[in-house]
């Protein structure tokens, strides 16, 4: 087979980006490479998920006598292990772990970055063969290099992110990541196991026709949100419509589609859960960063997601995210 050398790999791309910064150490490239490696391993298991019934349910012992782990636990272990053994990450926080983990070995305490992630997002969709994802967020630590990281390193507002990204395990597997310089998407070439640049310099269209929200919660949303949903339902051609409603229930896939096609995704607070469902640090912040770099917007209905000062690792926030002009229209309803 001929390898197409016109396409750039993830490694080539990140190293080339470094050439403009002679003082850069290359640690971020290493970190992204390691996340890409963990994601490839997760991808292999996600593709086998349909075989779980044959090979053994999660929590049982499979035919090889190995314990079958839940995929979210497996993904969490892979990411944690790969980052711990790498040379760029001093600690992690994860949806799957109550507290952050500081890597206290001699190599890791000298690393510059901390990483927060949702190892498997949309995991209730695994059983029914619907796309799921991994979400990650990278910060430069605020404590001195050479010391063990503390909670302070993880509780930084989203506007301090150095990079953020996600992986969609979909009809193809894609890794999309953003730095302040831009958003780029890499598709996994399964024949050679390489991430190849397929979506350079992603920009979110200023307007789209898609709105994504859980309509089942409609009567639990406040009046302003309901009014805006009615606006979406009543858009005419003259008005930039008609809109179409799309909601997979996997945030990664829903926001990925809207990022590429243009659209708006909402997870408002409900009467039962005034802060909604989604987590600020490893679900909302990374997407808010990516969307903002791509030209879109993200708010909690009152302030920009990236400006929220976090107080807890697992705190939740309402989320409204998407195309710039659609977000501006939504904001006239949320803060009339
Ligand atoms: P997770 O699988 O990590 O718990 O997250 C699932 C999230 C998110 O992906 C999705 O947008 C949302 O849950 C869907 O929630 P509802 O079913 O309440 O709409
Ligand atoms: Mn999630
Ligand atoms: Mn999850």
Coordinates of N, CA, C and O and ligand atoms in Angstrom, one line a residue, residues 72 95-96 118-123 283, ligand 3:
X72 N -15.7 3.2 30.3 CA -15.2 4.5 30.8 C -14.1 4.3 31.8 O -13.2 5.2 31.8
X95 N -13.4 12.9 35.2 CA -14.8 12.6 35.6 C -14.9 11.4 36.4 O -15.8 11.2 37.3
X96 N -14.0 10.4 36.1 CA -14.1 9.1 36.8 C -13.5 9.1 38.2 O -13.6 8.0 38.8
X118 N -12.8 14.1 30.4 CA -13.9 13.2 30.5 C -13.5 12.0 29.6 O -13.5 12.1 28.4
X119 N -13.1 10.9 30.2 CA -12.5 9.8 29.4 C -13.5 9.3 28.3 O -13.1 9.0 27.2
X120 N -14.7 9.1 28.7 CA -15.7 8.6 27.7 C -17.0 9.4 28.0 O -17.6 9.3 29.0
X121 N -17.3 10.2 27.0 CA -18.5 11.0 27.1 C -19.6 10.4 26.2 O -19.4 10.0 25.1
X122 N -20.8 10.4 26.8 CA -22.0 9.8 26.1 C -22.0 8.3 26.3 O -22.5 7.5 25.5
X123 N -21.4 7.8 27.4 CA -21.2 6.4 27.6 C -22.5 5.6 27.6 O -22.5 4.4 27.3
X283 N -16.0 19.2 30.5 CA -16.9 19.1 29.4 C -17.1 20.5 28.8 O -17.0 20.6 27.6
Ligands
LIG3 MN1 -18.0 10.3 30.9

